[in-house]
């Protein structure tokens, strides 16, 4: 019965496998974390979605403002309503200012020591 000895060339045969594994690990790390890697691409896509939402919101607001401008340019009722909101009056109108009513202060009840029999 012979006892198998350690193969002296065993490490030499594994060296290319270790080098290949290290290169694969390095390639994965580089593709994940380098500039414009997978992590950055995902972050950019998220930012893009947020910005697209903001752009859409701004487009809707812009359309509403355009409608308001058109109304203010040609609709007398809207013009008058906006002028009233700004506190303007028509020629010949009188302004009556009604002061705010102040609530009277409640009278304090007399203290029990003030009454003498």
Short mmCIF file of N, CA and C in Angstrom, two decimals:
data_model
loop_
_atom_site.label_atom_id
_atom_site.label_comp_id
_atom_site.label_asym_id
_atom_site.label_seq_id
_atom_site.Cartn_x
_atom_site.Cartn_y
_atom_site.Cartn_z
N UNK A 1 0.84 -1.15 0.00
CA UNK A 1 0.00 0.00 0.00
C UNK A 1 0.90 1.23 0.00
N UNK A 2 0.58 2.11 -0.96
CA UNK A 2 1.39 3.32 -1.05
C UNK A 2 0.58 4.52 -0.62
N UNK A 3 1.22 5.40 0.06
CA UNK A 3 0.57 6.62 0.53
C UNK A 3 0.80 7.69 -0.54
N UNK A 4 -0.31 8.29 -1.02
CA UNK A 4 -0.13 9.32 -2.03
C UNK A 4 0.57 10.53 -1.43
N UNK A 5 1.53 11.00 -2.12
CA UNK A 5 2.24 12.20 -1.69
C UNK A 5 1.57 13.42 -2.28
N UNK A 6 1.82 14.56 -1.67
CA UNK A 6 1.28 15.79 -2.21
C UNK A 6 1.90 16.05 -3.56
N UNK A 7 1.04 16.46 -4.47
CA UNK A 7 1.51 16.77 -5.82
C UNK A 7 2.19 18.13 -5.81
N UNK A 8 3.47 18.19 -6.12
CA UNK A 8 4.17 19.48 -6.08
C UNK A 8 3.69 20.44 -7.16
N UNK A 9 3.07 19.98 -8.19
CA UNK A 9 2.60 20.85 -9.27
C UNK A 9 1.15 21.32 -9.07
N UNK A 10 0.56 20.92 -7.96
CA UNK A 10 -0.84 21.23 -7.69
C UNK A 10 -1.06 22.74 -7.64
N UNK A 11 -0.21 23.48 -6.93
CA UNK A 11 -0.36 24.93 -6.83
C UNK A 11 -0.14 25.60 -8.17
N UNK A 12 0.76 25.07 -8.98
CA UNK A 12 1.00 25.64 -10.30
C UNK A 12 -0.21 25.47 -11.20
N UNK A 13 -0.96 24.40 -11.04
CA UNK A 13 -2.15 24.18 -11.86
C UNK A 13 -3.31 25.06 -11.39
N UNK A 14 -3.37 25.41 -10.11
CA UNK A 14 -4.44 26.24 -9.58
C UNK A 14 -4.20 27.73 -9.80
N UNK A 15 -2.99 28.13 -10.04
CA UNK A 15 -2.67 29.54 -10.20
C UNK A 15 -3.48 30.21 -11.31
N UNK A 16 -3.62 29.63 -12.50
CA UNK A 16 -4.46 30.27 -13.52
C UNK A 16 -5.92 30.40 -13.09
N UNK A 17 -6.44 29.44 -12.31
CA UNK A 17 -7.81 29.51 -11.81
C UNK A 17 -7.96 30.68 -10.85
N UNK A 18 -7.01 30.87 -9.95
CA UNK A 18 -7.05 31.99 -9.01
C UNK A 18 -6.95 33.32 -9.74
N UNK A 19 -6.11 33.39 -10.74
CA UNK A 19 -5.96 34.63 -11.52
C UNK A 19 -7.26 34.94 -12.26
N UNK A 20 -7.87 33.94 -12.85
CA UNK A 20 -9.13 34.14 -13.57
C UNK A 20 -10.24 34.59 -12.61
N UNK A 21 -10.30 33.97 -11.41
CA UNK A 21 -11.31 34.35 -10.43
C UNK A 21 -11.10 35.79 -9.97
N UNK A 22 -9.84 36.18 -9.73
CA UNK A 22 -9.54 37.55 -9.31
C UNK A 22 -9.92 38.54 -10.41
N UNK A 23 -9.69 38.20 -11.65
CA UNK A 23 -10.04 39.09 -12.76
C UNK A 23 -11.55 39.25 -12.88
N UNK A 24 -12.29 38.15 -12.67
CA UNK A 24 -13.76 38.22 -12.72
C UNK A 24 -14.28 39.11 -11.58
N UNK A 25 -13.74 38.93 -10.38
CA UNK A 25 -14.16 39.75 -9.24
C UNK A 25 -13.84 41.22 -9.49
N UNK A 26 -12.65 41.49 -10.01
CA UNK A 26 -12.27 42.87 -10.32
C UNK A 26 -13.19 43.46 -11.38
N UNK A 27 -13.54 42.70 -12.39
CA UNK A 27 -14.43 43.19 -13.45
C UNK A 27 -15.82 43.51 -12.91
N UNK A 28 -16.31 42.65 -12.03
CA UNK A 28 -17.63 42.89 -11.43
C UNK A 28 -17.59 44.16 -10.58
N UNK A 29 -16.56 44.31 -9.76
CA UNK A 29 -16.45 45.51 -8.92
C UNK A 29 -16.34 46.77 -9.77
N UNK A 30 -15.56 46.71 -10.83
CA UNK A 30 -15.41 47.88 -11.70
C UNK A 30 -16.74 48.21 -12.38
N UNK A 31 -17.46 47.21 -12.85
CA UNK A 31 -18.72 47.48 -13.54
C UNK A 31 -19.79 48.01 -12.58
N UNK A 32 -19.69 47.66 -11.32
CA UNK A 32 -20.67 48.15 -10.35
C UNK A 32 -20.37 49.56 -9.86
N UNK A 33 -19.12 49.85 -9.58
CA UNK A 33 -18.81 51.06 -8.83
C UNK A 33 -18.03 52.12 -9.59
N UNK A 34 -17.65 51.91 -10.80
CA UNK A 34 -16.90 52.93 -11.54
C UNK A 34 -17.87 54.03 -11.99
N UNK A 35 -17.30 55.10 -12.58
CA UNK A 35 -18.16 56.14 -13.13
C UNK A 35 -19.06 55.53 -14.18
N UNK A 36 -20.33 55.87 -14.10
CA UNK A 36 -21.35 55.34 -15.00
C UNK A 36 -21.46 53.82 -14.91
N UNK A 37 -21.18 53.29 -13.75
CA UNK A 37 -21.38 51.87 -13.51
C UNK A 37 -22.85 51.58 -13.26
N UNK A 38 -23.13 50.39 -12.85
CA UNK A 38 -24.52 49.99 -12.63
C UNK A 38 -25.16 50.82 -11.52
N UNK A 39 -24.42 51.08 -10.45
CA UNK A 39 -24.96 51.85 -9.32
C UNK A 39 -25.29 53.28 -9.77
N UNK A 40 -24.35 53.92 -10.50
CA UNK A 40 -24.59 55.27 -10.99
C UNK A 40 -25.73 55.30 -12.00
N UNK A 41 -25.81 54.29 -12.84
CA UNK A 41 -26.88 54.24 -13.84
C UNK A 41 -28.25 54.16 -13.17
N UNK A 42 -28.34 53.36 -12.13
CA UNK A 42 -29.61 53.25 -11.40
C UNK A 42 -29.99 54.58 -10.75
N UNK A 43 -29.01 55.24 -10.15
CA UNK A 43 -29.24 56.53 -9.52
C UNK A 43 -29.68 57.56 -10.57
N UNK A 44 -29.04 57.53 -11.72
CA UNK A 44 -29.40 58.47 -12.80
C UNK A 44 -30.82 58.21 -13.31
N UNK A 45 -31.21 56.95 -13.41
CA UNK A 45 -32.58 56.65 -13.86
C UNK A 45 -33.61 57.16 -12.86
N UNK A 46 -33.31 57.02 -11.57
CA UNK A 46 -34.22 57.53 -10.55
C UNK A 46 -34.33 59.05 -10.66
N UNK A 47 -33.20 59.72 -10.81
CA UNK A 47 -33.21 61.18 -10.95
C UNK A 47 -33.96 61.59 -12.22
N UNK A 48 -33.77 60.83 -13.28
CA UNK A 48 -34.47 61.14 -14.53
C UNK A 48 -35.98 61.06 -14.36
N UNK A 49 -36.45 60.02 -13.67
CA UNK A 49 -37.90 59.89 -13.43
C UNK A 49 -38.43 61.07 -12.62
N UNK A 50 -37.68 61.48 -11.59
CA UNK A 50 -38.12 62.61 -10.79
C UNK A 50 -38.17 63.89 -11.63
N UNK A 51 -37.15 64.10 -12.44
CA UNK A 51 -37.11 65.31 -13.26
C UNK A 51 -38.21 65.30 -14.32
N UNK A 52 -38.50 64.14 -14.88
CA UNK A 52 -39.59 64.06 -15.85
C UNK A 52 -40.93 64.42 -15.19
N UNK A 53 -41.12 63.98 -13.96
CA UNK A 53 -42.34 64.33 -13.22
C UNK A 53 -42.41 65.83 -12.98
N UNK A 54 -41.29 66.44 -12.60
CA UNK A 54 -41.28 67.88 -12.38
C UNK A 54 -41.54 68.64 -13.67
N UNK A 55 -40.96 68.17 -14.78
CA UNK A 55 -41.18 68.82 -16.07
C UNK A 55 -42.65 68.77 -16.45
N UNK A 56 -43.28 67.62 -16.23
CA UNK A 56 -44.70 67.50 -16.56
C UNK A 56 -45.54 68.45 -15.71
N UNK A 57 -45.20 68.53 -14.42
CA UNK A 57 -45.92 69.44 -13.54
C UNK A 57 -45.75 70.89 -14.01
N UNK A 58 -44.53 71.25 -14.40
CA UNK A 58 -44.27 72.61 -14.87
C UNK A 58 -44.98 72.88 -16.20
N UNK A 59 -45.09 71.89 -17.06
CA UNK A 59 -45.83 72.07 -18.31
C UNK A 59 -47.30 72.35 -18.05
N UNK A 60 -47.87 71.62 -17.09
CA UNK A 60 -49.27 71.85 -16.74
C UNK A 60 -49.46 73.25 -16.15
N UNK A 61 -48.53 73.64 -15.28
CA UNK A 61 -48.61 74.98 -14.68
C UNK A 61 -48.46 76.05 -15.76
N UNK A 62 -47.56 75.83 -16.71
CA UNK A 62 -47.35 76.76 -17.81
C UNK A 62 -48.61 76.90 -18.66
N UNK A 63 -49.27 75.78 -18.94
CA UNK A 63 -50.51 75.82 -19.72
C UNK A 63 -51.58 76.60 -18.97
N UNK A 64 -51.66 76.39 -17.65
CA UNK A 64 -52.65 77.13 -16.84
C UNK A 64 -52.34 78.62 -16.86
N UNK A 65 -51.07 78.98 -16.75
CA UNK A 65 -50.70 80.40 -16.78
C UNK A 65 -51.00 81.02 -18.14
N UNK A 66 -50.80 80.28 -19.21
CA UNK A 66 -51.13 80.79 -20.55
C UNK A 66 -52.62 81.05 -20.68
N UNK A 67 -53.44 80.13 -20.14
CA UNK A 67 -54.90 80.35 -20.17
C UNK A 67 -55.26 81.60 -19.37
N UNK A 68 -54.63 81.78 -18.21
CA UNK A 68 -54.89 82.95 -17.38
C UNK A 68 -54.51 84.23 -18.12
N UNK A 69 -53.36 84.22 -18.79
CA UNK A 69 -52.92 85.39 -19.54
C UNK A 69 -53.92 85.71 -20.65
N UNK A 70 -54.38 84.71 -21.37
CA UNK A 70 -55.35 84.94 -22.44
C UNK A 70 -56.65 85.51 -21.87
N UNK A 71 -57.09 84.98 -20.73
CA UNK A 71 -58.30 85.52 -20.09
C UNK A 71 -58.10 86.97 -19.68
N UNK A 72 -56.94 87.28 -19.13
CA UNK A 72 -56.69 88.66 -18.69
C UNK A 72 -56.56 89.61 -19.87
N UNK A 73 -56.17 89.11 -21.01
CA UNK A 73 -56.03 89.97 -22.19
C UNK A 73 -57.38 90.25 -22.85
N UNK A 74 -58.32 89.31 -22.78
CA UNK A 74 -59.51 89.51 -23.58
C UNK A 74 -60.84 89.32 -22.89
N UNK A 75 -60.89 88.91 -21.65
CA UNK A 75 -62.16 88.65 -20.97
C UNK A 75 -62.40 89.74 -19.92
N UNK A 76 -63.33 90.65 -20.17
CA UNK A 76 -63.56 91.76 -19.24
C UNK A 76 -63.98 91.30 -17.84
N UNK A 77 -64.72 90.22 -17.76
CA UNK A 77 -65.16 89.74 -16.44
C UNK A 77 -63.96 89.29 -15.61
N UNK A 78 -63.03 88.60 -16.24
CA UNK A 78 -61.84 88.15 -15.53
C UNK A 78 -60.97 89.34 -15.12
N UNK A 79 -60.88 90.32 -16.01
CA UNK A 79 -60.09 91.52 -15.70
C UNK A 79 -60.69 92.23 -14.48
N UNK A 80 -62.01 92.38 -14.47
CA UNK A 80 -62.66 93.05 -13.34
C UNK A 80 -62.48 92.25 -12.05
N UNK A 81 -62.61 90.96 -12.15
CA UNK A 81 -62.45 90.12 -10.96
C UNK A 81 -61.03 90.26 -10.38
N UNK A 82 -60.04 90.27 -11.23
CA UNK A 82 -58.65 90.41 -10.77
C UNK A 82 -58.42 91.81 -10.19
N UNK A 83 -59.01 92.81 -10.81
CA UNK A 83 -58.88 94.18 -10.28
C UNK A 83 -59.52 94.28 -8.90
N UNK A 84 -60.66 93.67 -8.72
CA UNK A 84 -61.33 93.69 -7.40
C UNK A 84 -60.47 92.96 -6.36
N UNK A 85 -59.87 91.86 -6.79
CA UNK A 85 -59.00 91.11 -5.86
C UNK A 85 -57.82 91.97 -5.42
N UNK A 86 -57.35 92.83 -6.32
CA UNK A 86 -56.23 93.71 -5.98
C UNK A 86 -56.67 94.96 -5.23
N UNK A 87 -57.99 95.12 -5.00
CA UNK A 87 -58.49 96.25 -4.22
C UNK A 87 -58.78 97.48 -5.07
N UNK A 88 -58.87 97.35 -6.36
CA UNK A 88 -59.17 98.48 -7.23
C UNK A 88 -60.68 98.66 -7.35
N UNK A 89 -61.10 99.89 -7.68
CA UNK A 89 -62.53 100.19 -7.85
C UNK A 89 -62.74 100.85 -9.20
N UNK A 90 -63.99 100.81 -9.65
CA UNK A 90 -64.35 101.47 -10.90
C UNK A 90 -64.49 102.96 -10.66
N UNK A 91 -64.38 103.70 -11.74
CA UNK A 91 -64.58 105.14 -11.65
C UNK A 91 -66.04 105.40 -11.29
N UNK A 92 -66.23 106.28 -10.32
CA UNK A 92 -67.59 106.61 -9.88
C UNK A 92 -68.07 105.76 -8.72
N UNK A 93 -67.36 104.75 -8.34
CA UNK A 93 -67.76 103.92 -7.19
C UNK A 93 -67.23 104.55 -5.92
N UNK A 94 -67.94 104.33 -4.84
CA UNK A 94 -67.51 104.80 -3.53
C UNK A 94 -67.10 103.61 -2.69
N UNK A 95 -66.05 103.79 -1.94
CA UNK A 95 -65.56 102.73 -1.07
C UNK A 95 -66.02 103.04 0.35
N UNK A 96 -66.62 102.07 0.96
CA UNK A 96 -67.03 102.19 2.36
C UNK A 96 -66.19 101.22 3.16
N UNK A 97 -65.45 101.75 4.12
CA UNK A 97 -64.60 100.91 4.96
C UNK A 97 -65.32 100.72 6.28
N UNK A 98 -65.57 99.49 6.60
CA UNK A 98 -66.23 99.15 7.86
C UNK A 98 -65.16 98.65 8.81
N UNK A 99 -64.94 99.36 9.91
CA UNK A 99 -63.91 98.90 10.84
C UNK A 99 -64.34 97.58 11.49
N UNK A 100 -63.36 96.82 11.84
CA UNK A 100 -63.66 95.56 12.51
C UNK A 100 -64.21 95.84 13.89
N UNK A 101 -65.19 95.08 14.25
CA UNK A 101 -65.85 95.27 15.54
C UNK A 101 -64.99 94.65 16.63
N UNK A 102 -64.75 95.44 17.65
CA UNK A 102 -63.98 94.93 18.78
C UNK A 102 -64.94 94.38 19.81
N UNK A 103 -64.61 93.23 20.33
CA UNK A 103 -65.45 92.60 21.35
C UNK A 103 -65.23 93.35 22.66
N UNK A 104 -66.31 93.69 23.37
CA UNK A 104 -66.13 94.35 24.67
C UNK A 104 -65.49 93.38 25.65
N UNK A 105 -64.68 93.95 26.52
CA UNK A 105 -64.04 93.11 27.54
C UNK A 105 -65.07 92.69 28.58
N UNK A 106 -65.04 91.44 28.97
CA UNK A 106 -66.00 91.02 30.01
C UNK A 106 -65.63 91.66 31.35
N UNK A 107 -66.68 92.06 32.07
CA UNK A 107 -66.48 92.67 33.39
C UNK A 107 -66.04 91.59 34.38
N UNK A 108 -65.03 91.91 35.15
CA UNK A 108 -64.58 90.97 36.17
C UNK A 108 -65.57 90.98 37.31
N UNK A 109 -65.98 89.82 37.80
CA UNK A 109 -66.93 89.80 38.93
C UNK A 109 -66.26 90.40 40.16
N UNK A 110 -67.04 91.08 40.96
CA UNK A 110 -66.46 91.68 42.17
C UNK A 110 -65.91 90.61 43.08
N UNK A 111 -64.81 90.92 43.71
CA UNK A 111 -64.21 89.94 44.61
C UNK A 111 -65.01 89.86 45.89
N UNK A 112 -65.04 88.73 46.57
CA UNK A 112 -65.88 88.55 47.77
C UNK A 112 -65.47 89.50 48.91
N UNK A 113 -64.27 89.96 48.96
CA UNK A 113 -63.83 90.85 50.04
C UNK A 113 -64.32 92.27 49.87
N UNK A 114 -64.84 92.64 48.70
CA UNK A 114 -65.29 94.00 48.45
C UNK A 114 -66.67 94.27 49.06
N UNK A 115 -67.47 93.27 49.26
CA UNK A 115 -68.82 93.46 49.81
C UNK A 115 -68.75 93.57 51.32
N UNK A 116 -69.37 94.64 51.83
CA UNK A 116 -69.44 94.81 53.29
C UNK A 116 -70.89 94.86 53.71
N UNK A 117 -71.24 94.17 54.74
CA UNK A 117 -72.65 94.20 55.18
C UNK A 117 -73.04 95.40 55.96
#
